[in-house]
Amino acid sequence: MPVTPLRLIVNGASGRMGRAVLDRARADARWQVAAGVVRAGSALEGQPIGGVEAPGAARYGTRFPALDAVAVVIDFSTPAGLAAALDACLQARVPLVTGTTGLDAALEARLDAAAAAIPLLRAANFSLGVALLTRLLRSAAAALPDWDLEILEAHHARKQDAPSGTALALGQAAAAARGVALADVAAIDRASAAGARRAGSIGFASLRAGDIVGEHTALLAGPGERLELTHRADDRAIFARGALAAAAWLAGRAPGSYALEAVFDAAP
Ligand code: NAD
């Protein structure tokens, strides 16, 4: 039986992730790309997505079009871009999937409040492997409560925020598994807090180089031994695949804040 495609808008459409989501969605009959939103002043404004002129072609725009008949918005942009997407989704009551990281507390609070009105799914990392890494780290952090824990991440040279959203989410998962709040134990800037390692702290280290897609290691060190859990993303298509799976899962749900784990748990 033919399935009606879900109409999708991608915010941050000219970025690395936006392009990866568009490429994948345009090649998949389950999706109909309605538009791509790019930053104000972008040379892409008005251009057809995919570059081929045709009547009714989906286009890039610098503002959100009317969202009626749009099933879901996927956002990979910047905090300001996400704030604009949130406004548009709230106004039209459209579900929002976002992977944008580096948000401030005010935007975090706005997103939390928005989940009362729209279905919202946020993930610092849309890969299946990182979802499993998070579970493994939770159990390792709880099973080895006295071991030192450090989270190392490496990303491409143009990444804006540090530590990565994924590193912080891993830290949060480990802290929760140990019954503490990450804010109380995080050691993010060692240069300005010299001295010995604080027992129970969770340290972060960030590398920025070349075109690394994303690497995360949770290092647990006890007396005389060390455990390292590592995930390496080789292709950002994995994040696009996860974001589209999340979007298909979220479309049509009741308002609320949903986690990626629910999507992967529901996968056949
Ligand atoms: P990028 O810099 O390549 O793309 C961001 C795009 O957003 C740019 O094209 C920029 O022009 C556009 N933009 C800026 N302001 C905008 C606005 N107001 N409206 C619409 N578009 C706007 O970055 P990227 O690598 O694609 O990453 C984007 C975000 O997604 C970052 O926060 C990154 O950390 C995050 N990310 C998340 C995951 C995940 O799995 N959750 C994976 C990769 C990246």
Short mmCIF file of C-alpha atoms and ligand atoms in Angstrom, two decimals:
data_model
loop_
_atom_site.label_atom_id
_atom_site.label_comp_id
_atom_site.label_asym_id
_atom_site.label_seq_id
_atom_site.Cartn_x
_atom_site.Cartn_y
_atom_site.Cartn_z
CA MET A 1 0.00 0.00 0.00
CA PRO A 2 1.52 3.40 -0.91
CA VAL A 3 2.41 5.49 2.11
CA THR A 4 1.81 9.25 2.13
CA PRO A 5 5.20 10.89 2.56
CA LEU A 6 5.79 13.05 5.62
CA ARG A 7 6.39 16.70 4.81
CA LEU A 8 9.65 17.88 6.33
CA ILE A 9 11.38 21.23 6.85
CA VAL A 10 15.12 21.28 7.60
CA ASN A 11 16.51 24.23 9.55
CA GLY A 12 20.22 24.97 9.09
CA ALA A 13 19.79 23.47 5.62
CA SER A 14 23.11 24.71 4.23
CA GLY A 15 25.21 23.33 7.08
CA ARG A 16 27.08 20.02 7.21
CA MET A 17 24.27 18.27 9.07
CA GLY A 18 21.44 20.06 7.26
CA ARG A 19 22.86 18.90 3.92
CA ALA A 20 23.25 15.34 5.21
CA VAL A 21 19.60 15.27 6.36
CA LEU A 22 18.35 16.76 3.08
CA ASP A 23 20.38 14.28 0.98
CA ARG A 24 19.00 11.35 2.87
CA ALA A 25 15.38 12.57 2.98
CA ARG A 26 15.35 13.44 -0.73
CA ALA A 27 16.44 9.91 -1.57
CA ASP A 28 13.72 8.31 0.57
CA ALA A 29 10.11 8.05 -0.65
CA ARG A 30 8.86 8.21 2.96
CA TRP A 31 9.81 11.91 3.03
CA GLN A 32 8.78 14.95 1.08
CA VAL A 33 11.08 17.89 1.67
CA ALA A 34 8.89 21.01 1.84
CA ALA A 35 11.66 23.61 2.36
CA GLY A 36 15.11 24.26 3.78
CA VAL A 37 15.71 27.22 6.09
CA VAL A 38 19.09 28.98 5.83
CA ARG A 39 20.59 31.95 7.69
CA ALA A 40 19.60 35.51 6.71
CA GLY A 41 21.71 36.75 3.80
CA SER A 42 22.49 33.27 2.47
CA ALA A 43 23.13 33.12 -1.28
CA LEU A 44 20.93 30.02 -1.37
CA GLU A 45 17.73 31.98 -0.68
CA GLY A 46 15.13 31.14 -3.33
CA GLN A 47 17.26 28.39 -4.92
CA PRO A 48 15.70 24.97 -5.48
CA ILE A 49 16.95 22.29 -3.09
CA GLY A 50 19.03 19.90 -5.19
CA GLY A 51 19.77 22.63 -7.73
CA VAL A 52 17.22 21.61 -10.37
CA GLU A 53 14.61 24.23 -11.38
CA ALA A 54 11.13 22.74 -11.60
CA PRO A 55 7.61 24.03 -10.97
CA GLY A 56 6.74 23.46 -7.32
CA ALA A 57 10.36 22.56 -6.40
CA ALA A 58 11.16 22.76 -2.68
CA ARG A 59 13.35 25.79 -2.05
CA TYR A 60 15.74 27.33 0.42
CA GLY A 61 14.38 30.31 2.33
CA THR A 62 15.66 32.56 5.09
CA ARG A 63 12.39 32.45 7.03
CA PHE A 64 10.08 29.68 8.05
CA PRO A 65 7.25 29.26 5.53
CA ALA A 66 3.72 28.48 6.71
CA LEU A 67 3.98 25.17 8.52
CA ASP A 68 0.47 23.88 7.86
CA ALA A 69 0.66 20.35 6.45
CA VAL A 70 4.28 20.06 7.66
CA ALA A 71 4.67 16.89 9.74
CA VAL A 72 7.95 17.78 11.45
CA VAL A 73 10.89 20.20 11.52
CA ILE A 74 14.47 18.94 11.90
CA ASP A 75 16.98 21.50 13.19
CA PHE A 76 20.79 21.35 13.07
CA SER A 77 21.83 25.00 13.13
CA THR A 78 22.94 27.37 15.87
CA PRO A 79 21.27 28.39 19.13
CA ALA A 80 19.78 31.46 17.39
CA GLY A 81 18.59 29.29 14.51
CA LEU A 82 17.04 26.83 16.93
CA ALA A 83 15.25 29.67 18.77
CA ALA A 84 13.65 30.77 15.46
CA ALA A 85 12.65 27.18 14.64
CA LEU A 86 11.12 26.82 18.08
CA ASP A 87 9.02 29.99 17.61
CA ALA A 88 7.73 28.73 14.25
CA CYS A 89 6.95 25.23 15.58
CA LEU A 90 5.17 26.62 18.64
CA GLN A 91 3.07 28.95 16.54
CA ALA A 92 1.93 26.18 14.19
CA ARG A 93 2.02 23.35 16.79
CA VAL A 94 4.48 21.30 14.71
CA PRO A 95 6.83 18.66 16.20
CA LEU A 96 10.51 19.61 16.43
CA VAL A 97 13.61 17.39 16.36
CA THR A 98 16.81 19.23 17.21
CA GLY A 99 20.46 18.26 17.46
CA THR A 100 21.87 21.76 17.89
CA THR A 101 24.32 21.99 20.81
CA GLY A 102 25.90 24.79 22.85
CA LEU A 103 22.57 26.18 24.15
CA ASP A 104 22.47 28.61 27.06
CA ALA A 105 20.30 28.05 30.13
CA ALA A 106 17.56 30.41 28.87
CA LEU A 107 17.11 28.45 25.63
CA GLU A 108 17.24 25.16 27.53
CA ALA A 109 14.41 26.47 29.74
CA ARG A 110 12.40 27.63 26.70
CA LEU A 111 12.71 24.16 25.17
CA ASP A 112 11.61 22.51 28.41
CA ALA A 113 8.54 24.77 28.53
CA ALA A 114 7.76 24.25 24.83
CA ALA A 115 7.38 20.50 25.37
CA ALA A 116 4.05 21.23 27.07
CA ALA A 117 2.72 22.47 23.72
CA ILE A 118 4.54 20.46 21.01
CA PRO A 119 6.26 17.08 20.67
CA LEU A 120 9.98 17.80 21.08
CA LEU A 121 12.94 15.47 20.73
CA ARG A 122 16.44 16.70 21.53
CA ALA A 123 19.62 14.68 21.30
CA ALA A 124 23.22 15.79 21.53
CA ASN A 125 24.06 12.79 19.35
CA PHE A 126 21.77 10.89 17.00
CA SER A 127 23.98 7.82 16.50
CA LEU A 128 22.94 4.36 17.60
CA GLY A 129 26.51 3.66 18.76
CA VAL A 130 26.54 6.67 21.11
CA ALA A 131 23.15 5.63 22.52
CA LEU A 132 24.73 2.28 23.41
CA LEU A 133 27.93 3.95 24.68
CA THR A 134 25.74 6.02 27.03
CA ARG A 135 24.14 2.87 28.43
CA LEU A 136 27.53 1.15 28.84
CA LEU A 137 28.96 4.21 30.57
CA ARG A 138 26.01 4.41 32.96
CA SER A 139 26.61 0.85 34.08
CA ALA A 140 30.42 1.25 34.23
CA ALA A 141 30.20 4.49 36.24
CA ALA A 142 27.83 2.87 38.74
CA ALA A 143 29.81 -0.39 38.95
CA LEU A 144 33.12 1.46 39.48
CA PRO A 145 32.00 4.39 41.65
CA ASP A 146 35.50 5.20 42.98
CA TRP A 147 37.35 5.12 39.66
CA ASP A 148 38.43 8.39 38.12
CA LEU A 149 36.33 9.26 35.07
CA GLU A 150 37.47 11.49 32.22
CA ILE A 151 35.62 12.18 28.98
CA LEU A 152 37.69 12.99 25.92
CA GLU A 153 36.26 14.24 22.65
CA ALA A 154 37.67 15.21 19.25
CA HIS A 155 35.89 17.15 16.49
CA HIS A 156 36.58 19.09 13.29
CA ALA A 157 38.30 22.45 13.47
CA ARG A 158 35.15 24.52 12.84
CA LYS A 159 33.09 23.20 15.75
CA GLN A 160 31.84 26.14 17.81
CA ASP A 161 31.13 24.71 21.27
CA ALA A 162 33.36 22.81 23.72
CA PRO A 163 33.12 20.36 25.38
CA SER A 164 30.82 18.79 22.79
CA GLY A 165 27.14 18.37 23.62
CA THR A 166 27.70 14.61 23.46
CA ALA A 167 30.57 14.77 25.97
CA LEU A 168 28.38 16.74 28.37
CA ALA A 169 25.47 14.32 27.87
CA LEU A 170 27.82 11.39 28.62
CA GLY A 171 29.00 13.22 31.73
CA GLN A 172 25.41 13.80 32.80
CA ALA A 173 24.55 10.13 32.33
CA ALA A 174 27.60 9.02 34.35
CA ALA A 175 26.95 11.57 37.11
CA ALA A 176 23.30 10.47 37.37
CA ALA A 177 24.41 6.83 37.57
CA ARG A 178 26.63 7.81 40.52
CA GLY A 179 23.83 9.78 42.18
CA VAL A 180 25.47 13.20 41.80
CA ALA A 181 24.77 16.31 39.70
CA LEU A 182 27.24 16.93 36.88
CA ALA A 183 27.39 20.64 37.77
CA ASP A 184 28.84 19.69 41.18
CA VAL A 185 31.56 17.36 39.88
CA ALA A 186 32.47 18.58 36.36
CA ALA A 187 36.10 19.67 35.81
CA ILE A 188 36.02 21.50 32.49
CA ASP A 189 38.82 24.04 32.78
CA ARG A 190 41.83 22.52 34.52
CA ALA A 191 44.18 25.33 33.48
CA SER A 192 42.54 27.80 35.86
CA ALA A 193 42.12 25.29 38.70
CA ALA A 194 45.59 23.81 39.10
CA GLY A 195 46.37 21.18 41.73
CA ALA A 196 45.63 17.50 42.17
CA ARG A 197 42.60 15.85 40.65
CA ARG A 198 39.52 16.25 42.85
CA ALA A 199 38.20 12.82 43.91
CA GLY A 200 34.83 12.06 42.36
CA SER A 201 35.19 14.71 39.67
CA ILE A 202 34.36 14.05 36.02
CA GLY A 203 36.92 15.69 33.75
CA PHE A 204 36.52 16.80 30.15
CA ALA A 205 39.12 17.28 27.41
CA SER A 206 38.47 18.60 23.88
CA LEU A 207 40.56 18.33 20.70
CA ARG A 208 39.75 20.35 17.57
CA ALA A 209 41.51 19.28 14.38
CA GLY A 210 40.96 18.81 10.65
CA ASP A 211 37.68 17.26 9.60
CA ILE A 212 37.12 14.76 12.43
CA VAL A 213 33.38 13.95 12.41
CA GLY A 214 33.23 13.13 16.14
CA GLU A 215 35.04 10.88 18.62
CA HIS A 216 34.23 10.27 22.29
CA THR A 217 36.09 8.21 24.88
CA ALA A 218 35.02 7.62 28.47
CA LEU A 219 38.15 6.70 30.40
CA LEU A 220 37.73 5.06 33.80
CA ALA A 221 40.92 4.59 35.81
CA GLY A 222 41.28 2.57 38.98
CA PRO A 223 44.39 1.48 40.90
CA GLY A 224 46.55 -0.43 38.39
CA GLU A 225 43.95 -0.73 35.63
CA ARG A 226 42.00 1.32 33.12
CA LEU A 227 38.83 0.89 31.10
CA GLU A 228 38.20 2.91 27.93
CA LEU A 229 34.90 3.04 26.06
CA THR A 230 35.26 4.72 22.66
CA HIS A 231 32.90 5.66 19.86
CA ARG A 232 34.11 7.03 16.54
CA ALA A 233 31.77 8.56 13.97
CA ASP A 234 33.24 8.23 10.48
CA ASP A 235 30.34 9.72 8.52
CA ARG A 236 27.76 12.32 9.59
CA ALA A 237 25.17 10.33 7.62
CA ILE A 238 24.72 8.30 10.84
CA PHE A 239 23.39 11.40 12.62
CA ALA A 240 21.11 12.20 9.68
CA ARG A 241 19.74 8.66 9.72
CA GLY A 242 19.07 8.86 13.48
CA ALA A 243 17.46 12.30 13.20
CA LEU A 244 15.13 11.13 10.42
CA ALA A 245 14.21 8.00 12.40
CA ALA A 246 13.46 10.27 15.37
CA ALA A 247 11.39 12.63 13.18
CA ALA A 248 9.29 9.78 11.73
CA TRP A 249 8.73 8.47 15.25
CA LEU A 250 7.84 11.93 16.65
CA ALA A 251 5.41 13.06 13.92
CA GLY A 252 1.85 12.82 15.17
CA ARG A 253 2.75 12.20 18.84
CA ALA A 254 1.27 14.07 21.77
CA PRO A 255 3.16 17.11 23.10
CA GLY A 256 6.03 16.20 25.40
CA SER A 257 9.78 15.92 25.70
CA TYR A 258 11.02 12.67 24.19
CA ALA A 259 14.42 10.97 24.31
CA LEU A 260 16.23 9.22 21.47
CA GLU A 261 16.41 6.02 23.50
CA ALA A 262 12.64 5.62 23.03
CA VAL A 263 13.12 5.74 19.24
CA PHE A 264 15.87 3.13 19.26
CA ASP A 265 13.93 0.96 21.71
CA ALA A 266 10.98 1.06 19.30
CA ALA A 267 13.13 0.12 16.27
CA PRO A 268 12.43 -3.36 14.87
P1 NAD B 1 27.43 23.95 10.40
O1 NAD B 1 28.14 25.17 10.89
O2 NAD B 1 27.99 23.22 9.22
O3 NAD B 1 25.90 24.29 10.06
C1 NAD B 1 25.11 25.20 10.77
C2 NAD B 1 24.26 25.92 9.74
O4 NAD B 1 23.27 26.70 10.41
C3 NAD B 1 25.08 26.86 8.86
O5 NAD B 1 24.84 26.56 7.50
C4 NAD B 1 24.53 28.25 9.22
O6 NAD B 1 24.51 29.12 8.10
C5 NAD B 1 23.12 27.87 9.65
N1 NAD B 1 22.46 28.92 10.44
C6 NAD B 1 23.01 29.84 11.27
N2 NAD B 1 22.05 30.63 11.79
C7 NAD B 1 20.87 30.19 11.28
C8 NAD B 1 19.54 30.63 11.41
N3 NAD B 1 19.22 31.67 12.20
N4 NAD B 1 18.57 29.97 10.75
C9 NAD B 1 18.86 28.92 9.95
N5 NAD B 1 20.13 28.47 9.75
C10 NAD B 1 21.12 29.11 10.41
O7 NAD B 1 27.33 22.98 11.66
P2 NAD B 1 26.92 21.43 11.69
O8 NAD B 1 28.15 20.59 11.78
O9 NAD B 1 25.90 21.13 10.65
O10 NAD B 1 26.24 21.37 13.14
C11 NAD B 1 25.08 22.13 13.45
C12 NAD B 1 24.72 21.89 14.91
O11 NAD B 1 24.39 20.51 15.09
C13 NAD B 1 25.86 22.18 15.90
O12 NAD B 1 25.30 22.69 17.09
C14 NAD B 1 26.46 20.81 16.15
O13 NAD B 1 27.12 20.70 17.39
C15 NAD B 1 25.24 19.95 16.10
N6 NAD B 1 25.46 18.55 15.74
C16 NAD B 1 24.68 17.65 16.37
C17 NAD B 1 24.76 16.31 16.04
C18 NAD B 1 23.85 15.34 16.72
O14 NAD B 1 23.88 14.13 16.41
N7 NAD B 1 22.99 15.80 17.63
C19 NAD B 1 25.66 15.88 15.06
C20 NAD B 1 26.45 16.85 14.41
C21 NAD B 1 26.32 18.18 14.75
#
